[in-house]
CSV table of C-alpha atoms and ligand atoms in Angstrom, one decimal:
chain,number,residue,atom,x,y,z
A,1,MET,CA,-30.4,50.3,34.9
A,2,GLN,CA,-30.2,50.3,38.7
A,3,LYS,CA,-33.6,48.7,39.0
A,4,VAL,CA,-32.5,45.8,36.9
A,5,HIS,CA,-29.4,45.3,39.0
A,6,ARG,CA,-31.4,45.3,42.2
A,7,GLN,CA,-33.7,42.6,40.7
A,8,ARG,CA,-30.7,40.5,39.6
A,9,LEU,CA,-29.1,40.7,43.0
A,10,ALA,CA,-32.4,39.7,44.6
A,11,GLN,CA,-32.5,36.7,42.3
A,12,VAL,CA,-29.0,35.6,43.3
A,13,GLN,CA,-30.0,36.1,47.0
A,14,SER,CA,-33.0,33.8,46.6
A,15,LYS,CA,-30.9,31.2,44.8
A,16,LEU,CA,-28.5,31.3,47.8
A,17,ALA,CA,-31.5,30.8,50.1
A,18,ASP,CA,-32.6,27.8,48.0
A,19,ARG,CA,-29.1,26.3,48.4
A,20,LYS,CA,-28.9,27.2,52.1
A,21,LEU,CA,-25.7,29.1,51.3
A,22,PRO,CA,-25.3,32.3,53.4
A,23,ALA,CA,-22.9,34.1,51.0
A,24,LEU,CA,-21.3,33.9,47.6
A,25,VAL,CA,-18.0,35.4,46.4
A,26,ILE,CA,-18.1,36.4,42.7
A,27,PHE,CA,-14.9,36.9,40.7
A,28,SER,CA,-16.1,36.8,37.1
A,29,ARG,CA,-16.1,40.2,35.6
A,30,ALA,CA,-19.1,39.5,33.4
A,31,ASN,CA,-21.0,38.3,36.5
A,32,ILE,CA,-20.1,41.4,38.5
A,33,ARG,CA,-21.1,43.6,35.6
A,34,TYR,CA,-24.4,41.8,35.3
A,35,LEU,CA,-25.3,42.1,38.9
A,36,THR,CA,-24.0,45.6,39.7
A,37,GLY,CA,-23.3,47.6,36.5
A,38,PHE,CA,-19.6,47.9,37.5
A,39,THR,CA,-17.3,47.5,34.5
A,40,GLY,CA,-13.9,47.9,36.1
A,41,SER,CA,-11.1,45.3,35.4
A,42,ALA,CA,-10.5,44.5,39.0
A,43,GLY,CA,-13.1,43.7,41.7
A,44,ILE,CA,-14.7,41.1,43.8
A,45,LEU,CA,-18.3,41.0,44.7
A,46,VAL,CA,-19.6,39.3,47.8
A,47,VAL,CA,-23.4,38.8,48.0
A,48,GLY,CA,-25.2,37.6,51.2
A,49,ARG,CA,-28.4,35.7,51.4
A,50,ASP,CA,-29.8,38.3,53.8
A,51,GLY,CA,-29.7,41.1,51.3
A,52,TRP,CA,-26.3,42.7,51.6
A,53,ALA,CA,-23.7,43.0,48.9
A,54,TRP,CA,-20.1,44.4,48.9
A,55,LEU,CA,-18.0,45.3,46.0
A,56,ILE,CA,-14.3,45.3,46.8
A,57,THR,CA,-12.1,47.1,44.3
A,58,ASP,CA,-8.9,49.2,44.3
A,59,GLY,CA,-8.2,53.0,44.3
A,60,ARG,CA,-8.3,53.3,40.5
A,61,TYR,CA,-12.0,52.5,40.5
A,62,LYS,CA,-13.1,54.6,43.5
A,63,LEU,CA,-15.2,57.1,41.6
A,64,GLN,CA,-16.3,54.7,38.8
A,65,SER,CA,-17.5,52.0,41.2
A,66,ARG,CA,-19.6,54.6,43.1
A,67,GLU,CA,-21.1,56.0,40.0
A,68,GLN,CA,-21.9,52.7,38.3
A,69,THR,CA,-23.5,51.1,41.3
A,70,LYS,CA,-25.5,54.2,42.3
A,71,GLY,CA,-29.1,53.3,43.2
A,72,THR,CA,-28.3,49.7,44.0
A,73,SER,CA,-27.8,48.4,47.6
A,74,VAL,CA,-24.1,47.5,46.8
A,75,LYS,CA,-21.6,48.9,49.4
A,76,ILE,CA,-18.1,49.7,48.1
A,77,ALA,CA,-14.9,48.9,49.8
A,78,ILE,CA,-11.6,50.3,48.4
A,79,ALA,CA,-8.6,48.1,49.3
A,80,LYS,CA,-5.1,47.2,48.2
A,81,GLN,CA,-5.2,43.7,49.6
A,82,THR,CA,-8.7,42.5,48.6
A,83,HIS,CA,-8.4,39.1,50.3
A,84,LYS,CA,-7.9,40.8,53.7
A,85,VAL,CA,-10.9,43.0,53.3
A,86,LEU,CA,-13.0,40.1,52.0
A,87,ALA,CA,-12.0,38.1,55.1
A,88,ASN,CA,-12.9,40.9,57.4
A,89,ILE,CA,-16.3,41.4,55.8
A,90,LEU,CA,-17.1,37.7,56.1
A,91,LYS,CA,-15.9,37.6,59.7
A,92,ARG,CA,-17.9,40.7,60.6
A,93,LEU,CA,-21.1,39.4,59.0
A,94,GLY,CA,-20.8,36.1,60.9
A,95,VAL,CA,-21.4,33.8,58.0
A,96,ARG,CA,-20.2,30.2,58.3
A,97,GLN,CA,-20.5,28.6,54.8
A,98,VAL,CA,-19.3,30.7,51.9
A,99,GLY,CA,-19.5,29.8,48.2
A,100,PHE,CA,-17.0,31.1,45.8
A,101,GLU,CA,-16.6,30.9,42.0
A,102,GLY,CA,-13.8,28.4,41.8
A,103,ARG,CA,-13.7,28.7,38.0
A,104,HIS,CA,-12.8,32.3,38.2
A,105,CYS,CA,-10.5,32.5,41.2
A,106,THR,CA,-6.8,32.1,41.3
A,107,VAL,CA,-5.1,29.6,43.6
A,108,ALA,CA,-2.9,32.4,45.0
A,109,PHE,CA,-6.0,34.4,46.0
A,110,LEU,CA,-7.7,31.4,47.6
A,111,ASP,CA,-4.5,30.6,49.5
A,112,GLY,CA,-4.4,34.2,50.8
A,113,LEU,CA,-8.0,34.1,51.8
A,114,ARG,CA,-7.7,30.7,53.6
A,115,GLU,CA,-4.7,32.2,55.5
A,116,GLU,CA,-6.8,35.1,56.6
A,117,LEU,CA,-9.7,32.9,57.7
A,118,LYS,CA,-7.5,30.5,59.8
A,119,GLY,CA,-8.9,30.0,63.2
A,120,THR,CA,-12.4,31.0,62.2
A,121,LYS,CA,-15.3,28.7,61.5
A,122,ILE,CA,-15.9,30.0,58.0
A,123,ARG,CA,-15.9,27.2,55.4
A,124,LEU,CA,-15.2,27.9,51.7
A,125,GLU,CA,-17.0,25.9,49.0
A,126,SER,CA,-16.4,26.1,45.3
A,127,VAL,CA,-19.7,26.6,43.4
A,128,ALA,CA,-20.5,27.2,39.8
A,129,ASN,CA,-23.2,28.6,37.5
A,130,ILE,CA,-25.3,30.5,40.0
A,131,VAL,CA,-25.1,33.8,38.1
A,132,GLU,CA,-24.4,32.1,34.7
A,133,GLU,CA,-27.8,30.4,34.8
A,134,LEU,CA,-29.5,33.8,35.3
A,135,ARG,CA,-27.5,35.3,32.5
A,136,ALA,CA,-28.5,32.6,30.0
A,137,VAL,CA,-32.0,34.1,29.8
A,138,LYS,CA,-32.0,37.6,28.4
A,139,ASP,CA,-34.3,40.6,29.3
A,140,GLU,CA,-35.5,43.1,26.8
A,141,GLY,CA,-32.7,45.6,27.5
A,142,GLU,CA,-30.1,42.9,26.9
A,143,LEU,CA,-31.8,41.8,23.7
A,144,THR,CA,-31.8,45.3,22.4
A,145,ASN,CA,-28.0,45.4,22.7
A,146,ILE,CA,-27.5,41.9,21.3
A,147,ARG,CA,-29.7,42.8,18.3
A,148,LYS,CA,-27.5,45.8,17.6
A,149,ALA,CA,-24.3,43.8,18.0
A,150,ALA,CA,-25.8,41.2,15.5
A,151,GLN,CA,-26.7,43.9,13.0
A,152,LEU,CA,-23.2,45.3,13.2
A,153,ALA,CA,-21.7,41.8,12.6
A,154,ASP,CA,-23.9,41.5,9.5
A,155,ALA,CA,-22.8,44.9,8.2
A,156,ALA,CA,-19.1,44.0,8.8
A,157,PHE,CA,-19.6,40.8,6.8
A,158,GLU,CA,-21.2,42.8,3.9
A,159,HIS,CA,-18.3,45.2,4.1
A,160,ALA,CA,-15.9,42.3,3.9
A,161,LEU,CA,-17.6,41.0,0.8
A,162,LYS,CA,-17.1,44.5,-0.8
A,163,VAL,CA,-13.4,44.7,-0.1
A,164,ILE,CA,-12.3,41.1,-0.5
A,165,ARG,CA,-10.0,40.5,-3.4
A,166,VAL,CA,-7.4,38.1,-4.7
A,167,GLY,CA,-3.9,39.0,-3.4
A,168,MET,CA,-4.9,40.5,-0.1
A,169,THR,CA,-3.8,38.7,3.0
A,170,GLU,CA,-6.0,37.1,5.7
A,171,GLN,CA,-4.6,39.6,8.2
A,172,GLU,CA,-5.6,42.5,5.9
A,173,LEU,CA,-9.2,41.2,5.6
A,174,ALA,CA,-9.4,40.6,9.3
A,175,TRP,CA,-8.3,44.2,9.9
A,176,GLU,CA,-10.9,45.5,7.5
A,177,ILE,CA,-13.6,43.7,9.5
A,178,GLU,CA,-12.2,44.9,12.9
A,179,ALA,CA,-11.9,48.5,11.7
A,180,PHE,CA,-15.4,48.4,10.3
A,181,LEU,CA,-16.8,47.2,13.6
A,182,ARG,CA,-14.9,49.8,15.6
A,183,THR,CA,-15.9,52.7,13.4
A,184,HIS,CA,-19.6,51.7,13.1
A,185,GLY,CA,-20.8,51.7,16.7
A,186,ALA,CA,-19.1,48.8,18.5
A,187,ASP,CA,-17.6,49.6,21.8
A,188,ALA,CA,-15.1,46.8,21.2
A,189,ILE,CA,-14.8,43.7,19.1
A,190,ALA,CA,-16.3,40.6,20.7
A,191,PHE,CA,-13.1,38.7,19.8
A,192,PRO,CA,-10.3,39.1,17.2
A,193,PRO,CA,-11.9,38.2,13.9
A,194,ILE,CA,-11.0,34.8,12.4
A,195,VAL,CA,-10.1,34.9,8.7
A,196,VAL,CA,-8.7,31.8,7.2
A,197,SER,CA,-8.4,30.8,3.5
A,198,GLY,CA,-7.6,27.9,1.2
A,199,GLU,CA,-6.4,24.8,3.1
A,200,ARG,CA,-6.2,26.9,6.3
A,201,THR,CA,-10.1,26.8,6.4
A,202,ALA,CA,-9.6,23.3,7.8
A,203,LEU,CA,-8.5,25.0,11.1
A,204,PRO,CA,-11.7,25.7,13.1
A,205,HIS,CA,-10.1,28.5,15.0
A,206,GLY,CA,-7.1,29.5,12.9
A,207,GLN,CA,-5.6,32.9,13.3
A,208,PRO,CA,-5.4,35.2,10.3
A,209,SER,CA,-2.0,34.8,8.6
A,210,ASP,CA,-0.1,36.6,5.9
A,211,ARG,CA,-1.4,34.1,3.3
A,212,GLN,CA,-2.7,35.8,0.2
A,213,LEU,CA,-6.1,35.0,-1.0
A,214,ARG,CA,-6.2,33.1,-4.3
A,215,LYS,CA,-8.8,32.3,-6.9
A,216,GLY,CA,-10.7,29.2,-6.0
A,217,ASP,CA,-10.1,29.6,-2.2
A,218,LEU,CA,-12.6,28.9,0.5
A,219,VAL,CA,-12.6,31.8,2.9
A,220,THR,CA,-14.1,31.5,6.4
A,221,MET,CA,-14.8,34.7,8.4
A,222,ASP,CA,-15.9,34.4,12.0
A,223,LEU,CA,-16.5,37.8,13.6
A,224,GLY,CA,-18.5,39.6,16.3
A,225,ALA,CA,-19.1,43.1,17.7
A,226,MET,CA,-19.6,44.2,21.3
A,227,VAL,CA,-22.3,46.8,22.0
A,228,ASN,CA,-22.8,48.1,25.5
A,229,GLY,CA,-20.9,45.0,26.7
A,230,TYR,CA,-23.0,42.6,24.7
A,231,CYS,CA,-21.5,40.4,22.0
A,232,SER,CA,-22.4,39.0,18.6
A,233,ASP,CA,-21.0,36.0,16.8
A,234,LEU,CA,-21.3,35.3,13.1
A,235,THR,CA,-19.5,32.9,10.7
A,236,ARG,CA,-19.7,32.6,6.9
A,237,THR,CA,-17.6,30.6,4.4
A,238,VAL,CA,-17.5,31.9,0.8
A,239,VAL,CA,-15.5,31.0,-2.3
A,240,ILE,CA,-13.4,33.2,-4.5
A,241,GLY,CA,-14.6,32.6,-8.0
A,242,LYS,CA,-16.3,29.4,-9.1
A,243,PRO,CA,-16.7,26.7,-6.4
A,244,SER,CA,-15.5,23.1,-7.1
A,245,ALA,CA,-18.0,20.3,-6.8
A,246,GLU,CA,-16.4,19.2,-3.5
A,247,GLN,CA,-16.5,22.7,-2.1
A,248,GLN,CA,-20.1,22.9,-3.0
A,249,ARG,CA,-20.9,19.5,-1.6
A,250,LEU,CA,-19.3,20.3,1.8
A,251,TYR,CA,-21.1,23.6,1.9
A,252,ARG,CA,-24.5,22.2,1.1
A,253,ALA,CA,-24.1,19.5,3.9
A,254,VAL,CA,-23.2,22.1,6.5
A,255,TRP,CA,-25.9,24.4,5.4
A,256,GLU,CA,-28.5,21.7,5.7
A,257,ALA,CA,-27.2,20.6,9.1
A,258,GLN,CA,-27.4,24.2,10.3
A,259,GLN,CA,-31.0,24.6,9.0
A,260,ARG,CA,-32.2,21.5,10.7
A,261,GLY,CA,-30.4,22.6,13.9
A,262,ILE,CA,-32.0,26.0,13.8
A,263,GLU,CA,-35.5,24.6,13.3
A,264,ALA,CA,-35.0,22.5,16.5
A,265,MET,CA,-34.3,25.6,18.6
A,266,VAL,CA,-37.5,25.8,20.6
A,267,ALA,CA,-38.2,26.2,24.3
A,268,LYS,CA,-37.9,22.9,26.3
A,269,GLN,CA,-35.6,21.4,23.7
A,270,LYS,CA,-32.4,19.7,25.1
A,271,GLY,CA,-29.2,21.3,24.0
A,272,LYS,CA,-27.8,17.8,23.5
A,273,LYS,CA,-30.7,17.0,21.1
A,274,VAL,CA,-30.0,20.0,18.8
A,275,ASP,CA,-26.4,18.8,18.6
A,276,SER,CA,-27.5,15.3,17.7
A,277,ILE,CA,-29.9,16.5,15.0
A,278,VAL,CA,-27.0,18.5,13.4
A,279,ARG,CA,-24.6,15.5,13.7
A,280,GLU,CA,-27.2,13.2,12.1
A,281,VAL,CA,-27.4,15.4,9.0
A,282,LEU,CA,-23.6,15.5,8.6
A,283,ASP,CA,-23.6,11.7,9.2
A,284,LYS,CA,-26.0,11.2,6.3
A,285,HIS,CA,-23.4,13.0,4.1
A,286,GLY,CA,-20.6,10.9,5.5
A,287,LEU,CA,-19.0,14.0,7.2
A,288,LYS,CA,-19.7,13.4,10.9
A,289,LYS,CA,-16.1,12.6,11.8
A,290,LEU,CA,-15.0,16.0,10.3
A,291,PHE,CA,-17.2,18.0,12.8
A,292,MET,CA,-15.1,18.1,15.9
A,293,HIS,CA,-16.6,20.9,18.0
A,294,GLY,CA,-19.9,21.6,19.7
A,295,THR,CA,-22.9,22.9,17.8
A,296,GLY,CA,-23.4,26.1,19.6
A,297,HIS,CA,-23.2,28.3,22.7
A,298,GLY,CA,-25.0,31.1,24.5
A,299,VAL,CA,-24.0,34.7,23.7
A,300,GLY,CA,-24.3,37.7,25.9
A,301,LEU,CA,-21.9,39.6,28.1
A,302,GLU,CA,-19.4,37.0,27.0
A,303,VAL,CA,-19.1,35.5,23.5
A,304,HIS,CA,-19.2,32.0,25.0
A,305,GLU,CA,-21.6,31.5,27.8
A,306,ALA,CA,-24.5,29.2,28.9
A,307,PRO,CA,-26.3,27.3,27.5
A,308,SER,CA,-24.2,24.9,25.4
A,309,LEU,CA,-25.3,22.7,22.5
A,310,GLY,CA,-23.1,19.6,22.6
A,311,GLN,CA,-23.0,15.9,23.4
A,312,ARG,CA,-22.3,16.5,27.1
A,313,SER,CA,-24.7,19.4,27.5
A,314,LYS,CA,-27.3,19.1,30.2
A,315,ASP,CA,-28.9,22.5,29.3
A,316,ILE,CA,-32.5,22.9,28.3
A,317,LEU,CA,-33.5,25.7,26.0
A,318,ARG,CA,-35.7,28.4,27.5
A,319,PRO,CA,-37.5,31.4,26.0
A,320,ASN,CA,-35.2,34.5,25.6
A,321,MET,CA,-32.0,32.5,25.4
A,322,VAL,CA,-29.6,33.6,22.6
A,323,VAL,CA,-27.6,30.7,21.2
A,324,THR,CA,-25.5,30.1,18.2
A,325,VAL,CA,-25.9,27.2,15.8
A,326,GLU,CA,-22.6,26.7,14.0
A,327,PRO,CA,-21.9,23.3,12.4
A,328,GLY,CA,-18.7,23.0,10.4
A,329,VAL,CA,-16.7,20.3,8.6
A,330,TYR,CA,-12.9,20.4,8.3
A,331,VAL,CA,-11.0,18.4,5.8
A,332,PRO,CA,-7.2,18.3,6.4
A,333,LYS,CA,-5.2,19.6,3.4
A,334,PHE,CA,-8.3,20.6,1.6
A,335,GLY,CA,-10.3,23.1,3.6
A,336,GLY,CA,-13.4,23.5,5.7
A,337,VAL,CA,-16.8,25.2,5.9
A,338,ARG,CA,-18.6,26.7,8.9
A,339,ILE,CA,-21.8,28.5,9.1
A,340,GLU,CA,-22.8,30.3,12.3
A,341,ASP,CA,-25.9,32.3,13.2
A,342,MET,CA,-27.3,33.6,16.5
A,343,VAL,CA,-30.8,32.4,17.3
A,344,LEU,CA,-33.3,33.7,19.8
A,345,VAL,CA,-35.3,31.0,21.5
A,346,SER,CA,-39.0,31.4,22.1
A,347,ASP,CA,-42.1,29.3,22.7
A,348,SER,CA,-42.8,29.3,19.0
A,349,SER,CA,-40.4,29.3,16.0
A,350,PRO,CA,-36.9,30.6,16.6
A,351,GLU,CA,-35.8,34.0,15.5
A,352,ILE,CA,-32.5,34.3,13.6
A,353,LEU,CA,-30.8,37.4,14.9
A,354,THR,CA,-27.9,37.5,12.4
A,355,ARG,CA,-29.2,38.2,8.9
A,356,ALA,CA,-26.1,38.0,6.7
A,357,PRO,CA,-26.9,36.2,3.5
A,358,ASN,CA,-27.1,32.4,4.0
A,359,PRO,CA,-28.0,30.8,0.7
A,360,PRO,CA,-28.1,27.0,0.3
A,361,LYS,CA,-25.4,27.3,-2.3
A,362,ILE,CA,-22.0,28.7,-1.4
A,363,LEU,CA,-21.6,32.4,-1.9
A,364,SER,CA,-19.2,33.2,-4.7
A,365,VAL,CA,-17.3,36.5,-4.4
B,401,ZN,ZN1,-18.0,32.5,15.9
B,402,ZN,ZN1,-19.5,30.8,18.1
């Protein structure tokens, strides 16, 4: 793993050189893990254009940080007051312009750091997406973990289909999914499973409640595993018993929108364009206004990461990006349908990584 971390650090350093930025302070845990292998819950990484990198963490992670970054060029500093140590490192290295991840830094930390840097010529500048852009394109090792996480999500969904029954609550079904993931090889769940039923399926991100499942209910399950830090994300909507004509109609429209969206997932495609294609299909069915979220997002160390598929997206798809395609329609007081799969982008046709059954007619359980 160390070789891969050395390469990634070198990539960041060359990006800093391109931007004429002497140093970058990284706060995002996922970014720190990606660049160094360090998985602790507290730490700051500062990377210099000239090849140096310091990881500042606290006493709890003294051993772990050394072990996990062995073989990389990362130096470790153990400190109680991380902003002071960071200021000292920046002063000692004589950098003037320093970028920091404004999106991942607290105002309190920044105030403390500014205080320490008073009287120096060091200028702080908020920057975004330097590491995220690298993370969007996956290497083979990452894809292996993502594939495992996707297979586990599929298996958890199959398990849910086996245990689902009238009278059980949404919370009970969510726990079945979570327990399955945790006992079948996930190091964690990617996020707490969403299980909503009946009218509650009109909530795109509703939390499982104590509502009992009934005959004729739509049931939406949105779930994901984490394997070696890498996430999966899968959604299916099923019906208990025989679907009504309206349930079937909504489902069919979402399914068709998702299929058209997936077909469009090729390298060089604009994220915005995939979103438009999906919206056009729903528009044809008179359902566009009932789709109020983006079409998809990248998945990796975080369950939501770059690139994004939405109307405001400026992202362009590249080979080895892993992105969800997840249209949905949500009818207040009736219910909703969402179908989500993870797609691996390549120069040729896209590969669907999640393999849970996805028939054109709603699955009846
Ligand atoms: Zn999801
Ligand atoms: Zn998703």
